[in-house]
Amino acid sequence: MDGRRTHFSASLCDMKDSRIFSPPLTGRDTVPLREYVVAVLGTAAATILSLAVEPLIGHRPLGLLYLLLVVAVGVKLHRGPVLLVAASSAVLWDLLFIPPYFNFHIASAEDLMLFVTFFAVALTMGHLTTRLRHAQIIQASERFERALLQSVSHELKSPLSAVQAGVDALAKEIGADPSRHGLFHATQQGLRRLRRVIDNLLNMSRLEAEVMHPSLDWCDIGDLIQAAVRLTDEGLKGHVVAVEADRNLPIIKADQALLEQSLCNLLLNAAANSPAGSLIVVRAACAGGRLTLSVLDEGKGIPETDLPHIFQVFYRGDGAAPGGTGLGLAIVDGFTRAHGGQVSAFNRASGGAEIAMTIPVETLKWNPMEEVA
Amino acid sequence: MNENATATALVIDDDEEIRKLLCFILKQERYRTLESDSGRQGLTDIATRRPDVVVLDLGLPDIDGMEVLHQLRQWSQVPVLILSVRDGAEDKVEALDSGADDYVTKPFDATELLARLRAIQRRAPYAAEDACFEAGHLTMDFSSHIVKIRGREVKLTATEYALLKTLVQNAGKIVTHKQLLQKVWGPNAVNQAQYLRVYMMHLRKKIELSDEPEKLLRTESGFGYRFMIPPKSAGAA
């Protein structure tokens, strides 16, 4: 079997496709007939106005009047009606106002240039308004996805907080009885896992909804690694973690929280796939504007058939350690991509797996002046 | 925990279960507890019942917790700990820069929450100007500006010293990037995050020992730093 996809993945995909809660605006909704009527009436009104004022101001400024109309409808209407206004205005202006009248021929070079410019500007306007509208739709749907995620996150985390707080409170009550202590420890472990799964699910949804934008700020790589190791401490019990990093690494511009989360996932993955007591190495290198963070373990490595798939959502290789969700590495992949980087995985010659994230970063190497206190 | 014997904590959260459990945990630590289930009620309770410390949820039904914080800070300096499911760095930065004293995300660890509450209740700076501060392997003499690691003096630059002093005086509490930049480099430097990172990196190399698993300076990703008080010396200074 080439990896299993759980039922869960199917139901999550359904949810995403149907988008039951999506706002009514979409990119390809049909243009109401009303908009075409407005376009035609608008063009007619502008033409009547032009006929009335032409004896006073001449035919050339009328082009500007028509352009004004294109801009006005561009703000309110869809692409189709806007283009209709642009084209019909051009035709009417040429036929009715540019000599010789009632004929597509344009006599003077000046008029010809005006006409061509008008047509180009009108078409560009139509195009720009459509783009603007599309951007607005995307923004609205991003806002919506964000709100939905926030409320789902609240609904999942609130009851979990209550359970966690209850267990913590009870822990004090049960005191030092060793048998109950084991029970308490197992409960805590379970809760911690549940918490991680919920975090991973929410992060995956954020990635799929494309509402994740890294907020870049200066950070210290050593610091980032240290924080990730501390955060995964419980999950790494029984493993030895060694950090191999140059002491003179520059500070980099990245989203520290996202990279930390990715590194945590890589560490937990390494711990789950290698024997207790073995060594996990975190390696950091920065050269040529690219930061590489890799995690190496001493497990039995990744089967060759699984290697190309391990970063897919819900992919669980046949040899995968029990208890995983198939989300951890997919999130690492997503977060790394969000930074414009890429992940890679391979088996080490000495045994075990190595998974690396490589991201392009802005670096700053700067030794503060040694002013002694 | 004698200092808590008379402390009153107010829990503002619309979730009744959380409120009950929090109060239970706080009572175990000998706090007296008060509860409010909405932002407006919370503001009234702070004004009339004068708690010593406030645990504030952000997602409240009537007014957002952030708004409660803004209003509150116009007339009260009571220590406030935000307890919320919102885990984005921008939420944390906004709350801390608006006057919250600490930020814990739900689901939370009770021991950690209590430690943070104790830290923010300590109103005065941790060490007075003339005092000597000791935590773990670090000794800091504020009068002679001498910093020692395991008894050996380390040379710090003036900026590194100022950074360390700010963090030490707020030991156990979070200090945001903005607060640190403002305090050490002045109000014009609040957007110069790179200064802070570089100096923190250098400071770390000087005062943290590689064989010590718990580091003295903890990074709160994306928003600040915290000087960690090693457990055994917590009450010593």
Coordinates of C-alpha atoms in Angstrom, one line a residue:
Chain A
M1 CA 0.0 0.0 0.0
D2 CA 1.4 3.3 -1.0
G3 CA 0.5 5.1 2.2
R4 CA -2.9 5.5 3.7
R5 CA -5.2 8.4 3.7
T6 CA -7.6 8.4 6.6
H7 CA -11.4 9.1 6.4
F8 CA -10.7 12.3 8.1
S9 CA -8.8 13.7 5.2
A10 CA -11.8 13.0 2.9
S11 CA -14.2 14.8 5.2
L12 CA -11.9 17.8 5.6
C13 CA -11.5 18.0 1.8
D14 CA -15.3 17.9 1.5
M15 CA -15.6 20.7 3.9
K16 CA -13.1 22.8 2.0
D17 CA -14.7 22.2 -1.4
S18 CA -18.3 22.8 -0.4
R19 CA -17.4 26.0 1.5
I20 CA -20.9 26.1 3.0
F21 CA -20.1 29.2 4.9
S22 CA -18.5 31.1 2.1
P23 CA -19.6 34.6 1.5
P24 CA -21.9 35.0 -1.6
L25 CA -19.3 36.9 -3.5
T26 CA -17.2 34.9 -5.8
G27 CA -14.9 35.7 -8.8
R28 CA -17.1 34.3 -11.5
D29 CA -20.7 35.2 -10.4
T30 CA -23.1 36.1 -13.3
V31 CA -23.5 39.8 -14.1
P32 CA -27.1 40.9 -13.6
L33 CA -28.9 42.1 -16.7
R34 CA -29.7 45.3 -14.7
E35 CA -26.0 46.3 -15.0
Y36 CA -26.2 46.1 -18.9
V37 CA -29.3 48.3 -18.8
V38 CA -27.5 50.8 -16.6
A39 CA -24.6 50.7 -19.0
V40 CA -26.8 51.4 -22.1
L41 CA -28.8 54.1 -20.4
G42 CA -25.6 55.8 -19.1
T43 CA -24.1 55.8 -22.6
A44 CA -27.4 57.2 -24.0
A45 CA -27.5 60.0 -21.4
A46 CA -23.9 60.9 -22.0
T47 CA -24.6 61.0 -25.8
I48 CA -27.6 63.3 -25.3
L49 CA -25.6 65.6 -23.0
S50 CA -22.8 65.6 -25.6
L51 CA -25.2 66.6 -28.4
A52 CA -26.5 69.5 -26.3
V53 CA -23.0 70.9 -25.3
E54 CA -21.1 70.1 -28.6
P55 CA -22.0 73.5 -30.2
L56 CA -20.5 75.2 -27.1
I57 CA -17.3 73.3 -26.5
G58 CA -16.5 71.5 -29.7
H59 CA -16.2 67.7 -30.2
R60 CA -12.8 67.1 -28.6
P61 CA -13.6 67.6 -24.9
L62 CA -16.5 65.2 -25.4
G63 CA -14.0 62.4 -25.3
L64 CA -13.3 63.4 -21.7
L65 CA -17.0 63.3 -20.9
Y66 CA -17.2 59.7 -22.2
L67 CA -14.1 58.8 -20.2
L68 CA -15.7 60.1 -17.0
L69 CA -18.7 57.8 -17.7
V70 CA -16.3 54.8 -18.1
V71 CA -14.7 55.6 -14.8
A72 CA -18.0 56.1 -13.1
V73 CA -19.5 52.7 -14.2
G74 CA -16.1 51.1 -13.6
V75 CA -16.4 51.8 -9.9
K76 CA -19.8 50.2 -9.6
L77 CA -20.3 47.6 -12.4
H78 CA -18.7 44.4 -13.6
R79 CA -16.2 44.0 -16.4
G80 CA -18.7 43.2 -19.1
P81 CA -20.9 46.3 -18.8
V82 CA -17.8 48.5 -18.3
L83 CA -16.3 47.2 -21.6
L84 CA -19.7 47.7 -23.3
V85 CA -19.7 51.3 -22.2
A86 CA -16.1 51.8 -23.3
A87 CA -16.7 50.3 -26.8
S88 CA -20.1 52.0 -27.4
S89 CA -18.8 55.4 -26.3
A90 CA -15.9 55.1 -28.7
V91 CA -18.2 54.2 -31.6
L92 CA -20.7 56.9 -30.8
W93 CA -18.1 59.5 -30.3
D94 CA -16.6 58.6 -33.7
L95 CA -19.9 58.4 -35.6
L96 CA -21.6 61.4 -34.1
F97 CA -19.0 63.9 -33.2
I98 CA -15.7 63.3 -35.1
P99 CA -15.8 64.6 -38.7
P100 CA -16.7 63.3 -41.1
Y101 CA -19.9 62.4 -39.3
F102 CA -21.8 59.0 -39.6
N103 CA -18.7 57.3 -40.8
F104 CA -15.9 55.4 -39.1
H105 CA -13.3 57.3 -41.1
I106 CA -11.4 59.9 -39.0
A107 CA -10.1 62.8 -41.1
S108 CA -7.5 64.6 -38.9
A109 CA -4.4 63.0 -37.4
E110 CA -5.2 64.9 -34.1
D111 CA -8.7 63.3 -33.9
L112 CA -7.3 59.9 -34.7
M113 CA -4.7 60.1 -31.9
L114 CA -7.4 61.3 -29.4
F115 CA -9.7 58.4 -30.5
V116 CA -7.0 55.8 -30.1
T117 CA -5.9 57.2 -26.7
F118 CA -9.5 57.2 -25.6
F119 CA -10.1 53.6 -26.6
A120 CA -6.9 52.4 -24.9
V121 CA -7.6 54.3 -21.6
A122 CA -11.2 53.0 -21.6
L123 CA -10.2 49.4 -22.0
T124 CA -7.5 49.7 -19.3
M125 CA -10.0 51.2 -17.0
G126 CA -12.3 48.2 -17.6
H127 CA -9.5 45.8 -16.9
L128 CA -8.3 47.6 -13.7
T129 CA -11.7 47.8 -12.1
T130 CA -12.1 44.0 -12.6
R131 CA -8.8 43.4 -10.9
L132 CA -9.7 45.7 -8.1
R133 CA -13.0 43.9 -7.6
H134 CA -11.3 40.5 -7.6
A135 CA -8.9 41.7 -4.9
Q136 CA -11.8 42.9 -2.8
I137 CA -13.5 39.5 -3.0
I138 CA -10.3 37.7 -2.0
Q139 CA -9.9 40.1 1.0
A140 CA -13.5 39.5 2.1
S141 CA -13.1 35.8 1.9
E142 CA -9.8 35.9 3.8
R143 CA -11.4 38.0 6.5
F144 CA -14.2 35.4 6.7
E145 CA -11.8 32.4 6.9
R146 CA -9.9 34.2 9.6
A147 CA -13.1 34.8 11.6
L148 CA -14.2 31.2 11.1
L149 CA -10.9 29.8 12.2
Q150 CA -10.9 32.1 15.2
S151 CA -14.2 30.8 16.4
V152 CA -13.4 27.1 15.7
S153 CA -10.2 27.6 17.6
H154 CA -12.1 29.1 20.5
E155 CA -14.6 26.3 20.5
L156 CA -11.9 23.6 20.6
K157 CA -9.5 25.3 23.0
S158 CA -12.0 26.5 25.6
P159 CA -13.2 23.0 26.7
L160 CA -9.7 21.7 26.5
S161 CA -8.6 24.5 28.9
A162 CA -11.3 23.5 31.3
V163 CA -10.2 19.9 31.3
Q164 CA -6.5 20.9 31.7
A165 CA -7.3 23.3 34.5
G166 CA -9.4 20.6 36.2
V167 CA -6.7 18.0 36.0
D168 CA -4.1 20.5 37.3
A169 CA -6.4 21.3 40.2
L170 CA -7.0 17.7 41.0
A171 CA -3.3 16.9 40.9
K172 CA -2.8 19.0 44.0
E173 CA -5.6 17.2 45.8
I174 CA -4.3 13.6 45.1
G175 CA -1.0 14.4 46.7
A176 CA 1.9 12.0 46.5
D177 CA 0.2 8.6 46.1
P178 CA 2.5 7.0 43.5
S179 CA -0.2 4.9 41.8
R180 CA -2.4 7.9 41.3
H181 CA 0.6 9.9 40.2
G182 CA 1.1 7.5 37.2
L183 CA -2.5 8.0 36.3
F184 CA -2.1 11.8 36.5
H185 CA 1.0 11.6 34.4
A186 CA -0.8 9.6 31.7
T187 CA -3.7 12.0 31.7
Q188 CA -1.3 15.0 31.3
Q189 CA 0.5 13.2 28.4
G190 CA -2.8 12.6 26.7
L191 CA -3.9 16.2 27.1
R192 CA -0.6 17.4 25.7
R193 CA -1.0 15.2 22.7
L194 CA -4.6 16.4 22.1
R195 CA -3.3 20.0 22.4
R196 CA -0.7 19.3 19.7
V197 CA -3.2 17.7 17.4
I198 CA -5.6 20.6 17.7
D199 CA -2.8 23.1 17.1
N200 CA -1.7 21.1 14.1
L201 CA -5.2 20.9 12.7
L202 CA -5.7 24.6 13.1
N203 CA -2.4 25.4 11.5
M204 CA -3.1 23.1 8.6
S205 CA -6.5 24.9 8.1
R206 CA -4.8 28.2 8.2
L207 CA -2.4 27.1 5.5
E208 CA -5.1 25.6 3.4
A209 CA -7.2 28.7 3.7
E210 CA -4.1 30.7 2.7
V211 CA -4.6 33.2 5.6
M212 CA -1.0 32.6 6.8
H213 CA 1.4 35.4 6.0
P214 CA 4.7 35.3 7.8
S215 CA 5.4 38.4 9.7
L216 CA 9.1 38.9 9.2
D217 CA 11.2 40.4 12.0
W218 CA 14.9 40.1 13.0
C219 CA 15.6 37.0 15.0
D220 CA 18.5 35.1 16.4
I221 CA 18.8 31.5 15.1
G222 CA 20.5 30.1 18.3
D223 CA 17.6 31.6 20.3
L224 CA 15.1 30.1 17.9
I225 CA 16.6 26.6 18.2
Q226 CA 16.8 26.9 22.0
A227 CA 13.1 27.9 22.2
A228 CA 12.0 25.0 20.0
V229 CA 14.0 22.5 22.1
R230 CA 12.5 23.9 25.3
L231 CA 8.9 23.8 23.8
T232 CA 9.3 20.1 22.8
D233 CA 11.0 19.1 26.0
E234 CA 8.4 16.7 27.2
G235 CA 8.1 15.0 23.8
L236 CA 11.9 14.6 23.6
K237 CA 12.3 12.9 27.0
G238 CA 14.7 10.0 26.5
H239 CA 16.5 11.5 23.6
V240 CA 19.7 13.5 23.6
V241 CA 19.5 16.7 21.6
A242 CA 22.7 18.2 20.3
V243 CA 22.8 21.6 18.5
E244 CA 25.5 22.1 15.8
A245 CA 25.6 25.7 14.9
D246 CA 28.3 28.2 14.1
R247 CA 28.6 30.6 17.0
N248 CA 28.9 33.4 14.6
L249 CA 25.6 33.0 12.8
P250 CA 24.1 36.3 11.7
I251 CA 20.7 37.5 12.8
I252 CA 18.1 36.8 10.2
K253 CA 14.8 38.2 9.1
A254 CA 12.1 35.6 9.5
D255 CA 8.9 34.7 11.3
Q256 CA 10.3 33.3 14.5
A257 CA 7.1 31.7 15.7
L258 CA 6.5 29.8 12.4
L259 CA 10.1 28.6 12.2
E260 CA 10.0 27.5 15.9
Q261 CA 6.8 25.6 15.3
S262 CA 8.3 23.9 12.2
L263 CA 11.5 23.0 14.2
C264 CA 9.3 21.6 17.0
N265 CA 7.5 19.4 14.5
L266 CA 10.8 18.1 13.1
L267 CA 12.1 17.4 16.6
L268 CA 9.0 15.5 17.6
N269 CA 9.0 13.6 14.3
A270 CA 12.7 12.6 14.9
A271 CA 11.9 11.5 18.5
A272 CA 9.0 9.4 17.4
N273 CA 11.0 7.7 14.7
S274 CA 14.2 6.9 16.5
P275 CA 14.9 4.7 19.6
A276 CA 14.8 6.1 23.1
G277 CA 18.3 7.3 24.2
S278 CA 19.5 8.0 20.7
L279 CA 20.9 11.3 19.5
I280 CA 19.0 14.0 17.7
V281 CA 21.1 16.6 16.0
V282 CA 19.8 20.1 15.1
R283 CA 22.1 21.7 12.5
A284 CA 21.9 25.3 11.5
A285 CA 23.9 26.9 8.7
C286 CA 23.5 30.2 6.9
A287 CA 25.3 31.0 3.7
G288 CA 24.6 33.0 0.6
G289 CA 21.4 34.4 2.0
R290 CA 19.9 31.0 2.6
L291 CA 19.3 29.5 6.1
T292 CA 19.3 25.8 6.4
L293 CA 17.9 24.2 9.5
S294 CA 18.1 20.4 9.6
V295 CA 17.2 17.7 12.1
L296 CA 19.0 14.4 12.0
D297 CA 18.0 11.3 13.8
E298 CA 19.4 7.8 14.4
G299 CA 16.3 5.8 13.6
K300 CA 15.9 3.4 10.8
G301 CA 15.4 6.1 8.2
I302 CA 12.5 6.6 5.7
P303 CA 11.6 3.9 3.2
E304 CA 12.5 5.0 -0.3
T305 CA 8.9 4.6 -1.5
D306 CA 7.7 7.0 1.2
L307 CA 10.4 9.7 0.7
P308 CA 8.6 11.6 -2.1
H309 CA 5.3 11.7 -0.1
I310 CA 6.2 12.4 3.6
F311 CA 5.3 16.1 3.3
Q312 CA 1.8 15.4 2.0
V313 CA -1.1 16.1 4.3
F314 CA -2.3 13.0 6.2
Y315 CA 0.3 10.8 4.5
R316 CA 1.4 8.1 6.9
G317 CA 4.1 5.7 5.6
D318 CA 3.7 2.0 6.4
G319 CA 6.7 2.2 8.8
A320 CA 5.5 5.5 10.4
A321 CA 5.6 5.5 14.2
P322 CA 2.1 5.0 15.8
G323 CA 0.2 7.9 17.2
G324 CA 1.1 10.5 14.5
T325 CA -1.5 12.4 12.5
G326 CA 0.3 12.9 9.3
L327 CA 0.1 16.7 9.8
G328 CA 3.4 17.6 11.4
L329 CA 5.6 17.4 8.4
A330 CA 2.9 18.9 6.1
I331 CA 2.9 21.9 8.3
V332 CA 6.7 22.2 8.2
D333 CA 6.4 22.1 4.4
G334 CA 3.6 24.8 4.5
F335 CA 5.4 27.1 6.9
T336 CA 8.7 26.8 4.9
R337 CA 6.9 27.5 1.6
A338 CA 5.2 30.5 3.3
H339 CA 8.8 31.8 3.8
G340 CA 9.6 31.1 0.1
G341 CA 11.8 28.2 1.0
Q342 CA 11.6 24.4 0.6
V343 CA 12.0 21.2 2.6
S344 CA 13.9 18.1 1.7
A345 CA 14.3 14.7 3.3
F346 CA 16.9 12.0 2.8
N347 CA 18.5 9.1 4.5
R348 CA 21.9 9.5 6.1
A349 CA 24.7 7.2 5.0
S350 CA 25.2 6.3 8.7
G351 CA 21.6 5.4 9.2
G352 CA 18.6 7.5 10.3
A353 CA 16.9 10.3 8.5
E354 CA 17.7 14.0 7.8
I355 CA 15.0 16.5 7.2
A356 CA 16.0 20.1 6.3
M357 CA 14.3 23.4 5.7
T358 CA 16.0 25.9 3.5
I359 CA 14.7 29.4 3.3
P360 CA 16.0 32.6 1.7
V361 CA 16.7 35.2 4.4
E362 CA 17.9 38.7 4.8
T363 CA 20.9 38.6 7.1
L364 CA 22.7 41.1 9.3
K365 CA 26.1 40.5 10.7
W366 CA 27.1 43.2 13.0
N367 CA 29.4 43.3 16.0
P368 CA 28.3 46.0 18.4
M369 CA 31.2 48.3 19.4
E370 CA 33.0 47.0 22.4
E371 CA 32.2 49.8 24.8
V372 CA 33.0 48.4 28.2
A373 CA 30.7 49.2 31.1
Chain B
M1 CA 2.9 31.4 49.6
N2 CA 2.3 33.6 52.5
E3 CA 2.2 36.8 50.4
N4 CA -1.0 35.5 48.8
A5 CA -2.8 35.0 52.1
T6 CA -4.5 38.3 51.7
A7 CA -4.4 38.8 48.0
T8 CA -7.6 39.0 46.0
A9 CA -7.8 37.8 42.4
L10 CA -10.6 38.8 40.0
V11 CA -11.3 36.4 37.2
I12 CA -13.1 38.0 34.2
D13 CA -14.2 35.2 31.8
D14 CA -17.6 34.5 30.3
D15 CA -17.0 30.7 30.4
E16 CA -18.4 29.5 33.6
E17 CA -16.4 26.3 33.8
I18 CA -13.1 28.1 33.3
R19 CA -14.1 30.6 35.9
K20 CA -15.0 28.0 38.5
L21 CA -11.8 26.0 37.8
L22 CA -9.6 29.0 37.9
C23 CA -11.1 30.1 41.2
F24 CA -10.6 26.6 42.5
I25 CA -6.9 26.7 41.5
L26 CA -6.4 30.2 42.9
K27 CA -8.1 29.2 46.2
Q28 CA -5.6 26.3 46.5
E29 CA -2.9 29.0 46.5
R30 CA -4.8 30.9 49.2
Y31 CA -6.1 33.7 47.0
R32 CA -9.4 35.2 47.7
T33 CA -11.4 35.1 44.5
L34 CA -14.0 37.2 42.7
E35 CA -15.7 36.5 39.4
S36 CA -17.1 38.6 36.6
D37 CA -18.8 37.2 33.5
S38 CA -18.6 40.2 31.3
G39 CA -16.3 43.2 30.5
R40 CA -18.6 45.8 32.0
Q41 CA -19.2 43.8 35.1
G42 CA -15.4 43.3 35.4
L43 CA -14.7 47.0 35.1
T44 CA -17.2 47.7 37.8
D45 CA -15.8 45.0 40.1
I46 CA -12.2 46.4 39.7
A47 CA -13.4 49.9 40.6
T48 CA -15.5 48.8 43.6
R49 CA -13.9 45.7 45.0
R50 CA -10.3 46.6 44.3
P51 CA -8.7 43.2 43.5
D52 CA -4.9 42.8 43.8
V53 CA -4.6 41.1 40.5
V54 CA -6.9 40.5 37.5
V55 CA -7.1 37.5 35.2
L56 CA -8.8 38.8 32.0
D57 CA -10.2 36.8 29.0
L58 CA -10.2 38.6 25.7
G59 CA -13.3 37.1 24.0
L60 CA -16.0 38.6 26.2
P61 CA -19.6 38.8 25.2
D62 CA -20.2 42.6 25.7
I63 CA -17.0 44.4 25.1
D64 CA -13.7 42.9 23.9
G65 CA -11.1 42.2 26.6
M66 CA -8.7 44.5 24.8
E67 CA -11.2 47.4 25.2
V68 CA -11.6 46.5 28.9
L69 CA -7.8 46.8 29.2
H70 CA -7.7 50.2 27.5
Q71 CA -10.5 51.6 29.7
L72 CA -9.0 50.1 32.8
R73 CA -5.6 51.5 32.2
Q74 CA -7.0 55.1 32.2
W75 CA -7.7 54.9 35.9
S76 CA -6.1 51.8 37.4
Q77 CA -2.6 50.2 37.6
V78 CA -3.8 46.8 38.9
P79 CA -1.7 44.0 37.5
V80 CA -3.5 42.3 34.7
L81 CA -2.8 38.9 33.2
I82 CA -4.5 38.1 29.9
L83 CA -5.7 34.5 29.6
S84 CA -6.9 33.9 26.0
V85 CA -7.2 31.3 23.3
R86 CA -5.8 33.9 20.8
D87 CA -2.2 32.8 20.3
G88 CA -1.1 35.2 17.5
A89 CA 2.0 37.3 18.2
E90 CA 0.1 40.4 17.2
D91 CA -2.6 39.9 19.8
K92 CA 0.1 39.4 22.5
V93 CA 2.0 42.5 21.4
E94 CA -1.1 44.6 21.3
A95 CA -2.2 43.5 24.8
L96 CA 1.2 43.9 26.4
D97 CA 1.8 47.3 24.8
S98 CA -1.7 48.4 26.0
G99 CA -0.7 47.8 29.6
A100 CA -1.3 44.1 30.3
D101 CA 1.4 42.7 32.6
D102 CA 1.5 39.2 31.1
Y103 CA -0.2 37.0 28.6
V104 CA -1.0 33.3 28.9
T105 CA -2.7 31.3 26.2
K106 CA -5.4 28.7 26.8
P107 CA -5.1 25.8 27.3
F108 CA -2.8 26.8 30.1
D109 CA -0.6 25.1 32.6
A110 CA -1.7 25.9 36.2
T111 CA 1.7 26.0 37.7
E112 CA 3.0 28.4 35.1
L113 CA -0.1 30.6 35.4
L114 CA 0.4 30.9 39.2
A115 CA 4.1 31.7 38.8
R116 CA 3.3 34.5 36.4
L117 CA 0.6 35.8 38.7
R118 CA 3.1 36.0 41.5
A119 CA 5.6 37.8 39.3
I120 CA 3.2 40.5 38.2
Q121 CA 1.9 41.0 41.7
R122 CA 5.4 42.1 42.7
R123 CA 4.9 45.8 42.1
A124 CA 8.3 47.3 42.9
P125 CA 11.3 46.5 40.7
Y126 CA 12.9 43.3 41.7
A127 CA 16.1 44.8 43.0
A128 CA 16.7 48.3 44.3
E129 CA 19.5 50.4 43.0
D130 CA 21.9 49.7 45.8
A131 CA 21.1 46.0 46.1
C132 CA 23.0 43.0 44.8
F133 CA 20.9 40.6 42.7
E134 CA 21.5 36.8 42.7
A135 CA 19.8 34.2 40.6
G136 CA 21.3 30.8 39.8
H137 CA 24.9 31.3 38.7
L138 CA 24.5 35.1 38.0
T139 CA 25.4 37.8 40.5
M140 CA 24.7 41.4 39.6
D141 CA 25.9 44.3 41.7
F142 CA 24.0 47.5 40.8
S143 CA 26.3 49.9 42.6
S144 CA 29.6 48.8 41.1
H145 CA 28.0 47.6 37.8
I146 CA 29.8 44.3 38.2
V147 CA 28.3 41.1 36.8
K148 CA 29.6 37.7 37.8
I149 CA 29.0 34.3 36.4
R150 CA 29.8 31.5 38.9
G151 CA 32.0 34.0 40.8
R152 CA 33.9 35.1 37.7
E153 CA 33.5 38.7 36.5
V154 CA 32.2 39.1 32.9
K155 CA 32.8 42.3 31.0
L156 CA 29.6 43.7 29.6
T157 CA 29.3 46.7 27.3
A158 CA 27.2 49.6 28.6
T159 CA 24.2 48.6 26.4
E160 CA 24.4 44.9 27.4
Y161 CA 24.5 45.9 31.0
A162 CA 21.4 48.2 30.6
L163 CA 19.6 45.4 28.8
L164 CA 20.4 42.9 31.5
K165 CA 19.5 45.3 34.3
T166 CA 16.1 46.0 32.7
L167 CA 15.3 42.3 32.4
V168 CA 16.6 41.5 35.9
Q169 CA 14.5 44.3 37.5
N170 CA 11.5 42.7 35.9
A171 CA 12.6 39.2 36.7
G172 CA 9.9 36.7 36.0
K173 CA 7.8 39.2 34.0
I174 CA 7.7 39.6 30.3
V175 CA 9.4 42.7 28.8
T176 CA 8.3 43.4 25.3
H177 CA 10.7 44.4 22.4
K178 CA 9.2 47.8 22.4
Q179 CA 9.6 48.3 26.1
L180 CA 13.2 47.2 26.0
L181 CA 14.1 49.3 23.0
Q182 CA 12.5 52.3 24.6
K183 CA 14.2 51.8 27.9
V184 CA 17.7 51.0 26.6
W185 CA 17.9 52.9 23.3
G186 CA 15.3 55.6 23.9
P187 CA 11.9 56.5 22.3
N188 CA 13.3 56.9 18.8
A189 CA 14.5 53.4 18.6
V190 CA 11.3 51.4 19.0
N191 CA 11.4 50.1 15.4
Q192 CA 15.0 49.1 15.5
A193 CA 14.4 45.4 16.3
Q194 CA 17.8 44.4 14.9
Y195 CA 19.7 46.3 17.6
L196 CA 17.9 44.3 20.3
R197 CA 18.5 40.9 18.6
V198 CA 22.2 41.5 18.1
Y199 CA 22.8 42.8 21.7
M200 CA 20.7 40.0 23.2
M201 CA 22.7 37.5 21.2
H202 CA 25.9 38.9 22.6
L203 CA 24.6 39.1 26.1
R204 CA 23.5 35.5 26.0
K205 CA 26.9 34.3 24.9
K206 CA 28.4 36.1 27.9
I207 CA 26.0 35.2 30.7
E208 CA 24.5 31.8 29.7
L209 CA 26.3 28.6 30.4
S210 CA 26.1 25.9 27.7
D211 CA 25.9 23.2 30.4
E212 CA 22.9 24.8 32.1
P213 CA 19.7 23.3 30.6
E214 CA 17.4 26.2 31.8
K215 CA 18.6 29.4 30.2
L216 CA 18.4 32.7 32.2
L217 CA 16.9 34.7 29.3
R218 CA 13.8 33.2 27.7
T219 CA 12.6 34.4 24.3
E220 CA 8.9 34.9 24.0
S221 CA 8.7 34.4 20.2
G222 CA 7.8 37.4 18.3
F223 CA 7.2 39.8 21.2
G224 CA 9.6 39.9 24.1
Y225 CA 12.0 38.5 26.6
R226 CA 11.8 37.2 30.1
F227 CA 14.4 36.8 32.8
M228 CA 13.8 33.4 34.3
I229 CA 14.3 33.1 38.0
P230 CA 15.8 29.7 38.7
P231 CA 13.4 27.8 41.1
K232 CA 15.9 27.4 44.0
S233 CA 16.8 31.1 44.2
A234 CA 13.3 32.4 43.6
G235 CA 12.9 33.8 47.1
A236 CA 16.5 34.6 47.8
A237 CA 17.0 38.0 46.3

